[in-house]
Amino acid sequence: MGKTGKTVICQPGDFEREQHYYQRALNAQIHPLVSYYLGLSPEALLTRYCHLNPSADKDKIRNIIQSKPKHFRWAGSDLFHVTTVEGHRQTVVIETNSCPSGQKSMPLIDEQEEHGGYISLISKTVKPYLDERGNLPEGGLAVIFDKNVMEASGYANTLADVFNEPVYLVEWYLNDEDPPARFNDEKVLEIRKPDGTWIPIRAAFRYVTQKPWNRIFVSSTKTAIINPLNACLAGGRNKALAAKAYDFYNAELLREEVGVVIRTPETIRDVSRGEVPLYVASFGGHAVVKVPYSNAGQGVYTITSQKELDEFMEAEANCPYDSYIVQSLIGNYHWSSVQRTGQFYHVGTIPNKKCNTYVSDLRMMIHYDYTVGCYRPLVIYARKAHTPLAEKLTPESDSWAMLGTNLSVKKTDDSWDTETARLLLMDRRDFNQLGISVDTLIDGFIQTVLSVTAIDNMAENLVAGGSFNADLFTSLNKDEGLLKELKL
């Protein structure tokens, strides 16, 4: 028996900042360096990037940043700040998310705009897209979600203010036997109001994250869904296809001599459970194994010992899916995987008073800003691991405690909690711990745009001709367990 969802009506003027931000973010002042970075014009940002990367083709990268996405209009990439033996620092894309969190963790850039980044996304991306699309069915506006009510309600209240009409905030849980949302025969989304009546929805902002493809059509719907499900399957919630999307797009970037590629850990796709030990051994016994369709830190295993490998094999004995991805592990210099492009290891945080360094990642949320005609950074925050990064491993070392940065914790009742103590804000206090610069943020932005573009291209391939190409998807993603879940 799953959780039961309900619908709440959000009216214009209901937005209360205290309800949609962490308490720490409410009282935080944005770091001047981050504020400066976010204030850079698109051309200044591009000029600086190309100055530091002389082989990059400025005109071609400008075209990429300005190219309007067909499906993936809002996204967030998780980035590691890494270095090589020679001391060459760079950002590496770990994964890209089609329902990224982050608004509740972002200090205000403009103290006079209490909606913060919520209104930037709704007024500069969602509304212009809906105005441009047109041909929407009659109906209301909704936010559908299954976690992160703090941000989902923030988006709903902001939608109500921007569109000046009531917006329905609808919980749509994975195993809800009588959910307050459904599709009719014309593929129009309908939601159940608090009084029990059903009404059609013309457009829905989606924060449904847990297997959204089992209750939302993966093919096109008459109701506009932002982001649509093909963006999830193409890589936004499918790490296996994301890896292929990156490979395809990198090949195109090399062919077109753009002078930049998406940097990722070396990735082996379509690995059966029985093959995992062989590929872990090929990385020198240090690797990361992922269930491709999980998120929020679930289904990710860092393997640095036989004990951790055995724990993975036991934990995944009854997994409903047939394939995994295996990636090179980025750890300390003495125990990172060696991949074809060399060895990466974590830069980590600035040592604290105990001279401990922690692994941290950076979430870079971007959106396509229709008002200026290009991608723009929207939200940034960082997370650190539970325990310090050890110089050397022992057979009893807990590598996930040193390397895992995700803050979400799934509870026994399928609800979620957040370990905010490990959250690092872009404020005057936390930012200094990261040891990064404006140039790091610019590099992270370009990497995020490239990864989002790659997934958007894959999403377009999946619906070329106007309908979802199940045959192409099946050939790219040979996993019967996933295929059985798709709502076609």
Short mmCIF file of C-alpha atoms in Angstrom, two decimals:
data_model
loop_
_atom_site.label_atom_id
_atom_site.label_comp_id
_atom_site.label_asym_id
_atom_site.label_seq_id
_atom_site.Cartn_x
_atom_site.Cartn_y
_atom_site.Cartn_z
CA MET A 1 0.00 0.00 0.00
CA GLY A 2 1.57 3.26 -1.11
CA LYS A 3 1.13 6.80 0.10
CA THR A 4 -2.14 8.54 -0.72
CA GLY A 5 -1.96 11.83 -2.56
CA LYS A 6 -4.09 14.92 -2.23
CA THR A 7 -4.63 18.21 -4.08
CA VAL A 8 -4.09 21.69 -2.66
CA ILE A 9 -5.24 24.86 -4.44
CA CYS A 10 -2.64 27.66 -4.56
CA GLN A 11 -4.01 31.15 -5.09
CA PRO A 12 -2.22 34.26 -6.39
CA GLY A 13 -0.55 36.01 -3.48
CA ASP A 14 -0.05 32.83 -1.44
CA PHE A 15 3.74 32.74 -1.86
CA GLU A 16 5.44 32.93 1.53
CA ARG A 17 9.21 32.77 1.31
CA GLU A 18 9.53 30.95 4.63
CA GLN A 19 7.60 27.99 3.19
CA HIS A 20 9.86 27.48 0.17
CA TYR A 21 13.42 27.94 1.44
CA TYR A 22 15.55 26.23 4.05
CA GLN A 23 15.94 28.35 7.16
CA ARG A 24 19.67 28.61 6.49
CA ALA A 25 19.01 30.01 3.01
CA LEU A 26 16.50 32.56 4.36
CA ASN A 27 19.21 34.11 6.50
CA ALA A 28 22.10 33.72 4.04
CA GLN A 29 23.78 36.43 2.03
CA ILE A 30 24.96 35.34 -1.40
CA HIS A 31 28.73 35.26 -1.85
CA PRO A 32 29.94 38.23 -3.97
CA LEU A 33 31.84 35.92 -6.33
CA VAL A 34 28.72 33.85 -7.03
CA SER A 35 26.62 36.98 -7.48
CA TYR A 36 29.22 38.32 -9.91
CA TYR A 37 29.21 35.06 -11.87
CA LEU A 38 25.41 35.01 -12.14
CA GLY A 39 25.47 38.61 -13.32
CA LEU A 40 27.85 37.96 -16.20
CA SER A 41 26.29 38.47 -19.61
CA PRO A 42 26.11 35.41 -21.86
CA GLU A 43 28.73 36.91 -24.14
CA ALA A 44 31.10 37.74 -21.27
CA LEU A 45 30.76 34.23 -19.90
CA LEU A 46 31.47 32.74 -23.32
CA THR A 47 34.42 35.06 -23.94
CA ARG A 48 36.04 34.09 -20.66
CA TYR A 49 35.54 30.39 -21.33
CA CYS A 50 37.10 30.59 -24.79
CA HIS A 51 39.98 32.70 -23.46
CA LEU A 52 40.84 29.88 -21.06
CA ASN A 53 40.20 27.21 -23.71
CA PRO A 54 41.87 28.56 -26.86
CA SER A 55 41.01 25.50 -28.94
CA ALA A 56 37.26 26.07 -28.39
CA ASP A 57 35.33 27.52 -31.34
CA LYS A 58 33.55 30.55 -29.90
CA ASP A 59 30.90 30.84 -32.63
CA LYS A 60 29.98 27.16 -32.45
CA ILE A 61 29.72 27.17 -28.66
CA ARG A 62 27.60 30.33 -28.85
CA ASN A 63 25.25 28.52 -31.22
CA ILE A 64 24.98 25.61 -28.76
CA ILE A 65 24.16 27.94 -25.85
CA GLN A 66 21.57 29.79 -27.95
CA SER A 67 19.94 26.72 -29.54
CA LYS A 68 16.40 26.40 -28.24
CA PRO A 69 15.76 22.95 -26.70
CA LYS A 70 12.91 20.91 -28.11
CA HIS A 71 12.19 19.02 -24.87
CA PHE A 72 14.71 19.60 -22.06
CA ARG A 73 14.10 23.21 -20.98
CA TRP A 74 15.17 23.03 -17.35
CA ALA A 75 17.80 20.73 -15.84
CA GLY A 76 20.55 20.33 -13.30
CA SER A 77 23.88 18.57 -13.55
CA ASP A 78 25.88 17.18 -10.66
CA LEU A 79 29.54 18.03 -11.14
CA PHE A 80 32.76 16.93 -9.47
CA HIS A 81 35.67 19.35 -9.26
CA VAL A 82 38.64 17.10 -10.02
CA THR A 83 42.31 17.32 -10.79
CA THR A 84 44.95 15.16 -12.42
CA VAL A 85 48.42 14.10 -11.32
CA GLU A 86 49.75 17.11 -13.23
CA GLY A 87 47.41 19.45 -11.32
CA HIS A 88 45.03 20.15 -14.23
CA ARG A 89 41.69 21.06 -12.64
CA GLN A 90 38.37 20.60 -14.41
CA THR A 91 34.73 19.78 -13.82
CA VAL A 92 33.33 16.34 -14.62
CA VAL A 93 29.64 15.57 -15.22
CA ILE A 94 28.39 12.81 -12.92
CA GLU A 95 24.74 12.88 -13.94
CA THR A 96 22.06 15.20 -15.29
CA ASN A 97 18.65 15.49 -13.68
CA SER A 98 15.33 16.32 -15.35
CA CYS A 99 13.62 17.37 -12.07
CA PRO A 100 16.48 19.05 -10.22
CA SER A 101 16.12 20.39 -6.71
CA GLY A 102 17.95 23.48 -5.53
CA GLN A 103 15.69 26.53 -5.30
CA LYS A 104 15.20 26.06 -1.55
CA SER A 105 18.98 26.13 -1.05
CA MET A 106 19.78 29.28 -3.01
CA PRO A 107 20.34 32.63 -1.26
CA LEU A 108 18.50 35.52 -2.89
CA ILE A 109 20.38 37.39 -5.59
CA ASP A 110 17.97 40.33 -5.44
CA GLU A 111 16.67 41.06 -1.94
CA GLN A 112 13.64 42.81 -3.45
CA GLU A 113 12.46 39.67 -5.29
CA GLU A 114 11.26 37.21 -2.66
CA HIS A 115 10.39 34.56 -5.27
CA GLY A 116 14.10 34.22 -6.09
CA GLY A 117 14.91 31.64 -8.74
CA TYR A 118 11.36 30.30 -8.75
CA ILE A 119 10.10 33.30 -10.69
CA SER A 120 13.06 33.27 -13.10
CA LEU A 121 12.18 29.74 -14.20
CA ILE A 122 8.43 30.30 -14.38
CA SER A 123 8.46 33.75 -16.04
CA LYS A 124 11.44 33.28 -18.37
CA THR A 125 11.04 29.62 -19.36
CA VAL A 126 7.65 28.09 -18.53
CA LYS A 127 5.35 30.96 -19.50
CA PRO A 128 7.17 31.90 -22.75
CA TYR A 129 7.23 28.24 -23.78
CA LEU A 130 3.51 27.81 -23.17
CA ASP A 131 2.76 31.09 -24.99
CA GLU A 132 4.87 29.94 -27.93
CA ARG A 133 3.46 26.42 -28.03
CA GLY A 134 -0.21 27.38 -28.11
CA ASN A 135 -2.84 24.79 -29.07
CA LEU A 136 -3.31 23.72 -25.47
CA PRO A 137 -6.49 22.03 -24.26
CA GLU A 138 -8.96 23.91 -22.11
CA GLY A 139 -8.17 23.60 -18.43
CA GLY A 140 -6.20 24.81 -15.48
CA LEU A 141 -2.56 24.76 -14.39
CA ALA A 142 -1.01 22.21 -12.06
CA VAL A 143 2.23 21.16 -10.38
CA ILE A 144 2.43 17.37 -10.06
CA PHE A 145 4.99 15.96 -7.63
CA ASP A 146 5.99 12.98 -5.51
CA LYS A 147 8.71 14.50 -3.28
CA ASN A 148 10.21 17.85 -2.26
CA VAL A 149 6.96 19.60 -1.33
CA MET A 150 8.94 22.69 -0.28
CA GLU A 151 10.01 23.43 -3.85
CA ALA A 152 6.97 21.92 -5.59
CA SER A 153 4.67 24.25 -3.63
CA GLY A 154 7.05 27.13 -4.35
CA TYR A 155 6.65 26.52 -8.07
CA ALA A 156 2.86 26.21 -7.70
CA ASN A 157 2.57 29.50 -5.80
CA THR A 158 4.85 31.24 -8.29
CA LEU A 159 2.82 29.91 -11.22
CA ALA A 160 -0.29 31.31 -9.56
CA ASP A 161 1.35 34.73 -9.24
CA VAL A 162 2.76 34.80 -12.79
CA PHE A 163 -0.43 33.55 -14.50
CA ASN A 164 -2.76 35.26 -11.98
CA GLU A 165 -4.97 32.20 -11.58
CA PRO A 166 -5.36 29.29 -9.13
CA VAL A 167 -2.81 26.47 -9.54
CA TYR A 168 -3.39 22.90 -8.36
CA LEU A 169 -0.60 21.30 -6.33
CA VAL A 170 -1.11 17.55 -6.83
CA GLU A 171 0.66 14.69 -5.03
CA TRP A 172 1.11 11.76 -7.42
CA TYR A 173 2.88 8.92 -5.64
CA LEU A 174 4.35 5.77 -7.16
CA ASN A 175 2.06 3.19 -5.52
CA ASP A 176 -1.04 5.29 -4.87
CA GLU A 177 -4.04 3.08 -5.70
CA ASP A 178 -6.37 6.06 -6.14
CA PRO A 179 -4.19 9.01 -7.16
CA PRO A 180 -5.65 12.50 -7.64
CA ALA A 181 -4.30 12.64 -11.22
CA ARG A 182 -5.03 10.65 -14.39
CA PHE A 183 -5.06 10.91 -18.17
CA ASN A 184 -8.26 10.68 -20.18
CA ASP A 185 -8.62 8.96 -23.55
CA GLU A 186 -7.41 12.09 -25.37
CA LYS A 187 -4.21 12.13 -23.25
CA VAL A 188 -5.33 15.25 -21.40
CA LEU A 189 -4.20 15.30 -17.78
CA GLU A 190 -7.04 15.52 -15.27
CA ILE A 191 -6.73 16.21 -11.55
CA ARG A 192 -9.12 15.66 -8.68
CA LYS A 193 -9.93 18.81 -6.77
CA PRO A 194 -10.28 18.76 -2.98
CA ASP A 195 -14.08 18.57 -3.40
CA GLY A 196 -13.73 15.36 -5.44
CA THR A 197 -14.54 16.76 -8.88
CA TRP A 198 -12.20 16.12 -11.82
CA ILE A 199 -11.03 18.95 -14.08
CA PRO A 200 -8.74 19.04 -17.16
CA ILE A 201 -5.26 20.58 -17.03
CA ARG A 202 -3.77 22.49 -19.97
CA ALA A 203 -0.20 22.53 -18.62
CA ALA A 204 1.61 20.86 -15.74
CA PHE A 205 4.98 21.55 -14.16
CA ARG A 206 6.37 18.14 -13.23
CA TYR A 207 8.33 17.20 -10.13
CA VAL A 208 7.43 13.50 -10.31
CA THR A 209 10.75 11.71 -9.82
CA GLN A 210 10.16 8.08 -8.83
CA LYS A 211 9.56 5.99 -11.98
CA PRO A 212 7.46 8.76 -13.56
CA TRP A 213 7.13 6.71 -16.77
CA ASN A 214 4.80 4.20 -15.10
CA ARG A 215 1.97 6.78 -14.67
CA ILE A 216 2.73 9.57 -17.15
CA PHE A 217 2.65 8.86 -20.89
CA VAL A 218 6.11 8.66 -22.43
CA SER A 219 4.58 9.68 -25.76
CA SER A 220 3.36 13.22 -26.35
CA THR A 221 0.32 14.40 -24.42
CA LYS A 222 -2.16 17.15 -25.20
CA THR A 223 -1.45 18.62 -21.80
CA ALA A 224 1.93 20.36 -21.90
CA ILE A 225 4.27 18.66 -19.40
CA ILE A 226 7.47 20.42 -18.33
CA ASN A 227 9.78 18.50 -18.57
CA PRO A 228 8.21 15.79 -20.74
CA LEU A 229 8.87 12.11 -20.06
CA ASN A 230 11.05 11.55 -23.13
CA ALA A 231 13.62 13.86 -21.49
CA CYS A 232 13.70 11.45 -18.52
CA LEU A 233 14.08 8.33 -20.64
CA ALA A 234 16.68 9.98 -22.88
CA GLY A 235 18.99 10.61 -19.92
CA GLY A 236 17.36 12.93 -17.39
CA ARG A 237 16.41 9.89 -15.26
CA ASN A 238 18.11 7.14 -17.21
CA LYS A 239 21.86 6.97 -16.65
CA ALA A 240 22.29 4.21 -19.25
CA LEU A 241 20.86 6.28 -22.09
CA ALA A 242 22.53 9.44 -20.79
CA ALA A 243 25.91 7.74 -21.26
CA LYS A 244 24.99 6.93 -24.86
CA ALA A 245 23.65 10.43 -25.45
CA TYR A 246 26.97 11.87 -24.23
CA ASP A 247 28.94 9.53 -26.49
CA PHE A 248 26.84 10.40 -29.55
CA TYR A 249 27.08 14.13 -28.90
CA ASN A 250 30.80 14.00 -28.15
CA ALA A 251 31.33 12.30 -31.50
CA GLU A 252 29.41 15.15 -33.14
CA LEU A 253 31.41 17.79 -31.26
CA LEU A 254 34.67 16.19 -32.39
CA ARG A 255 33.42 15.87 -35.96
CA GLU A 256 32.38 19.53 -36.02
CA GLU A 257 35.69 20.59 -34.39
CA VAL A 258 33.95 22.55 -31.64
CA GLY A 259 36.98 22.15 -29.38
CA VAL A 260 35.08 20.94 -26.31
CA VAL A 261 33.52 17.66 -25.15
CA ILE A 262 31.42 16.45 -22.23
CA ARG A 263 33.77 15.14 -19.56
CA THR A 264 32.50 12.13 -17.63
CA PRO A 265 33.98 9.19 -15.74
CA GLU A 266 34.70 6.28 -18.08
CA THR A 267 31.41 4.41 -18.35
CA ILE A 268 30.58 0.82 -19.33
CA ARG A 269 26.91 0.37 -20.20
CA ASP A 270 24.48 -2.56 -20.38
CA VAL A 271 26.31 -4.63 -17.78
CA SER A 272 24.50 -7.63 -16.31
CA ARG A 273 24.71 -8.26 -12.58
CA GLY A 274 26.91 -11.29 -13.12
CA GLU A 275 29.38 -9.27 -15.20
CA VAL A 276 29.82 -6.50 -12.62
CA PRO A 277 32.76 -8.16 -10.76
CA LEU A 278 34.67 -8.50 -14.04
CA TYR A 279 34.31 -4.84 -14.92
CA VAL A 280 35.12 -3.73 -11.36
CA ALA A 281 38.33 -5.77 -11.66
CA SER A 282 39.09 -4.07 -15.00
CA PHE A 283 39.12 -0.73 -13.15
CA GLY A 284 41.64 -2.08 -10.66
CA GLY A 285 39.05 -3.08 -8.07
CA HIS A 286 37.78 0.47 -7.61
CA ALA A 287 34.56 1.41 -9.43
CA VAL A 288 31.06 2.83 -9.13
CA VAL A 289 28.08 0.64 -9.99
CA LYS A 290 24.69 2.25 -10.65
CA VAL A 291 21.14 1.10 -11.22
CA PRO A 292 20.50 3.32 -14.28
CA TYR A 293 16.95 4.38 -13.37
CA SER A 294 17.32 5.29 -9.69
CA ASN A 295 17.82 8.79 -8.37
CA ALA A 296 18.34 10.77 -5.15
CA GLY A 297 21.43 8.70 -4.34
CA GLN A 298 19.52 5.41 -4.44
CA GLY A 299 20.98 2.47 -6.36
CA VAL A 300 24.55 3.84 -6.39
CA TYR A 301 27.35 1.64 -5.02
CA THR A 302 30.98 2.67 -4.59
CA ILE A 303 33.18 -0.42 -4.72
CA THR A 304 36.68 -0.35 -3.25
CA SER A 305 36.91 -3.77 -1.59
CA GLN A 306 35.65 -7.34 -1.88
CA LYS A 307 33.36 -6.62 1.07
CA GLU A 308 31.63 -3.77 -0.77
CA LEU A 309 31.36 -5.83 -3.95
CA ASP A 310 29.74 -8.67 -2.00
CA GLU A 311 27.32 -6.22 -0.41
CA PHE A 312 26.33 -4.94 -3.85
CA MET A 313 25.76 -8.44 -5.21
CA GLU A 314 23.56 -9.30 -2.23
CA ALA A 315 21.61 -6.01 -2.26
CA GLU A 316 20.80 -6.27 -5.96
CA ALA A 317 19.92 -9.98 -5.98
CA ASN A 318 16.22 -9.19 -6.51
CA CYS A 319 16.53 -6.03 -8.60
CA PRO A 320 13.72 -5.81 -11.19
CA TYR A 321 16.13 -4.47 -13.81
CA ASP A 322 18.47 -6.40 -16.06
CA SER A 323 21.38 -4.05 -16.60
CA TYR A 324 23.71 -1.72 -14.73
CA ILE A 325 26.35 0.82 -15.60
CA VAL A 326 29.88 0.61 -14.21
CA GLN A 327 31.99 3.76 -14.00
CA SER A 328 35.54 4.56 -13.03
CA LEU A 329 35.74 5.74 -9.44
CA ILE A 330 37.03 9.20 -8.54
CA GLY A 331 38.57 9.09 -5.07
CA ASN A 332 41.88 10.10 -3.53
CA TYR A 333 45.08 10.06 -5.56
CA HIS A 334 46.13 6.73 -4.04
CA TRP A 335 42.87 4.92 -4.82
CA SER A 336 41.13 6.37 -7.86
CA SER A 337 40.39 4.24 -10.90
CA VAL A 338 42.76 4.57 -13.83
CA GLN A 339 40.76 5.20 -17.00
CA ARG A 340 41.71 5.67 -20.63
CA THR A 341 41.89 9.45 -20.25
CA GLY A 342 44.10 9.19 -17.18
CA GLN A 343 43.38 9.39 -13.49
CA PHE A 344 41.07 11.92 -11.85
CA TYR A 345 40.88 12.54 -8.14
CA HIS A 346 38.84 14.88 -5.98
CA VAL A 347 39.99 18.41 -5.26
CA GLY A 348 37.66 18.34 -2.24
CA THR A 349 36.94 21.06 0.27
CA ILE A 350 39.50 23.34 1.88
CA PRO A 351 40.92 21.48 4.93
CA ASN A 352 39.05 22.30 8.14
CA LYS A 353 40.60 22.96 11.56
CA LYS A 354 41.35 19.24 11.88
CA CYS A 355 43.01 19.34 8.43
CA ASN A 356 40.28 17.06 7.04
CA THR A 357 39.26 17.33 3.40
CA TYR A 358 35.76 16.25 2.30
CA VAL A 359 34.52 15.21 -1.12
CA SER A 360 31.99 17.71 -2.44
CA ASP A 361 29.92 18.01 -5.58
CA LEU A 362 28.31 21.01 -7.26
CA ARG A 363 24.74 21.15 -8.53
CA MET A 364 24.45 23.49 -11.50
CA MET A 365 20.82 24.15 -12.43
CA ILE A 366 20.22 25.86 -15.76
CA HIS A 367 17.21 26.87 -17.83
CA TYR A 368 16.58 28.09 -21.34
CA ASP A 369 15.77 31.78 -20.92
CA TYR A 370 13.36 32.68 -23.73
CA THR A 371 13.70 36.40 -22.92
CA VAL A 372 17.38 36.46 -23.95
CA GLY A 373 17.42 33.41 -26.23
CA CYS A 374 20.02 31.25 -24.51
CA TYR A 375 20.73 28.95 -21.59
CA ARG A 376 21.41 30.70 -18.30
CA PRO A 377 22.56 29.50 -14.86
CA LEU A 378 19.72 29.50 -12.37
CA VAL A 379 20.70 27.85 -9.08
CA ILE A 380 23.94 26.55 -7.58
CA TYR A 381 24.58 24.65 -4.39
CA ALA A 382 27.04 22.07 -3.13
CA ARG A 383 27.00 18.99 -0.91
CA LYS A 384 29.73 17.27 1.00
CA ALA A 385 30.22 13.64 2.02
CA HIS A 386 29.63 12.24 5.52
CA THR A 387 33.25 11.54 6.46
CA PRO A 388 36.65 12.95 5.46
CA LEU A 389 38.49 11.65 2.40
CA ALA A 390 41.08 9.10 3.55
CA GLU A 391 44.53 8.98 2.01
CA LYS A 392 44.62 5.20 2.14
CA LEU A 393 41.92 2.55 2.31
CA THR A 394 41.58 -0.39 4.65
CA PRO A 395 39.49 -3.54 4.04
CA GLU A 396 36.88 -2.09 6.42
CA SER A 397 36.73 1.38 4.84
CA ASP A 398 33.24 2.69 4.05
CA SER A 399 33.83 4.31 0.68
CA TRP A 400 30.24 5.58 0.34
CA ALA A 401 30.61 7.58 3.54
CA MET A 402 33.66 9.28 2.01
CA LEU A 403 32.31 9.68 -1.55
CA GLY A 404 28.51 9.84 -1.39
CA THR A 405 27.21 13.40 -1.36
CA ASN A 406 23.47 13.10 -1.96
CA LEU A 407 21.40 14.60 0.84
CA SER A 408 18.14 12.67 0.30
CA VAL A 409 17.31 9.83 2.67
CA LYS A 410 14.46 7.45 1.89
CA LYS A 411 12.49 6.45 4.98
CA THR A 412 10.68 3.17 5.63
CA ASP A 413 7.28 4.66 4.71
CA ASP A 414 8.63 5.72 1.27
CA SER A 415 8.77 9.37 2.32
CA TRP A 416 11.98 11.39 2.14
CA ASP A 417 14.17 13.29 4.54
CA THR A 418 17.14 15.56 3.86
CA GLU A 419 20.49 15.74 5.67
CA THR A 420 20.86 19.50 5.48
CA ALA A 421 23.93 19.54 7.74
CA ARG A 422 25.99 18.52 4.69
CA LEU A 423 24.49 21.20 2.45
CA LEU A 424 26.90 23.94 1.36
CA LEU A 425 25.21 27.18 0.31
CA MET A 426 26.53 29.77 -2.11
CA ASP A 427 26.81 32.24 0.76
CA ARG A 428 29.62 34.12 2.43
CA ARG A 429 30.22 31.32 4.92
CA ASP A 430 29.97 28.04 2.99
CA PHE A 431 31.27 28.98 -0.45
CA ASN A 432 34.81 29.58 0.76
CA GLN A 433 35.07 25.93 1.84
CA LEU A 434 34.77 24.75 -1.78
CA GLY A 435 37.98 26.27 -3.07
CA ILE A 436 36.46 27.08 -6.47
CA SER A 437 36.52 30.20 -8.60
CA VAL A 438 34.42 32.01 -11.17
CA ASP A 439 36.29 30.06 -13.84
CA THR A 440 35.24 26.77 -12.20
CA LEU A 441 31.60 27.91 -12.30
CA ILE A 442 31.91 28.95 -15.94
CA ASP A 443 33.43 25.59 -16.87
CA GLY A 444 30.65 23.83 -14.94
CA PHE A 445 28.02 25.84 -16.79
CA ILE A 446 29.42 24.90 -20.21
CA GLN A 447 29.62 21.23 -19.20
CA THR A 448 26.01 21.37 -18.01
CA VAL A 449 24.78 22.97 -21.24
CA LEU A 450 26.58 20.33 -23.28
CA SER A 451 25.14 17.45 -21.25
CA VAL A 452 21.61 18.90 -21.43
CA THR A 453 21.96 19.42 -25.18
CA ALA A 454 23.09 15.81 -25.61
CA ILE A 455 20.04 14.51 -23.74
CA ASP A 456 17.71 16.88 -25.60
CA ASN A 457 19.07 15.53 -28.90
CA MET A 458 18.44 11.97 -27.70
CA ALA A 459 14.93 12.92 -26.57
CA GLU A 460 14.21 14.32 -30.03
CA ASN A 461 15.40 11.09 -31.64
CA LEU A 462 13.00 9.11 -29.44
CA VAL A 463 9.97 11.08 -30.66
CA ALA A 464 11.04 11.86 -34.23
CA GLY A 465 7.89 11.73 -36.34
CA GLY A 466 5.65 12.87 -33.50
CA SER A 467 5.26 9.66 -31.50
CA PHE A 468 7.47 7.73 -29.12
CA ASN A 469 9.74 5.35 -31.05
CA ALA A 470 9.53 2.27 -28.83
CA ASP A 471 11.61 0.20 -31.26
CA LEU A 472 14.51 2.66 -31.16
CA PHE A 473 14.29 2.95 -27.39
CA THR A 474 14.27 -0.84 -27.02
CA SER A 475 17.34 -1.19 -29.21
CA LEU A 476 19.19 1.50 -27.23
CA ASN A 477 18.02 0.34 -23.80
CA LYS A 478 17.75 -3.44 -23.74
CA ASP A 479 16.24 -3.87 -20.29
CA GLU A 480 12.99 -5.83 -20.08
CA GLY A 481 12.43 -4.70 -16.50
CA LEU A 482 12.28 -1.05 -17.56
CA LEU A 483 10.27 -1.70 -20.73
CA LYS A 484 7.50 -3.35 -18.71
CA GLU A 485 7.10 -0.15 -16.66
CA LEU A 486 6.59 2.27 -19.55
CA LYS A 487 3.17 3.87 -19.98
CA LEU A 488 3.01 3.95 -23.77
#
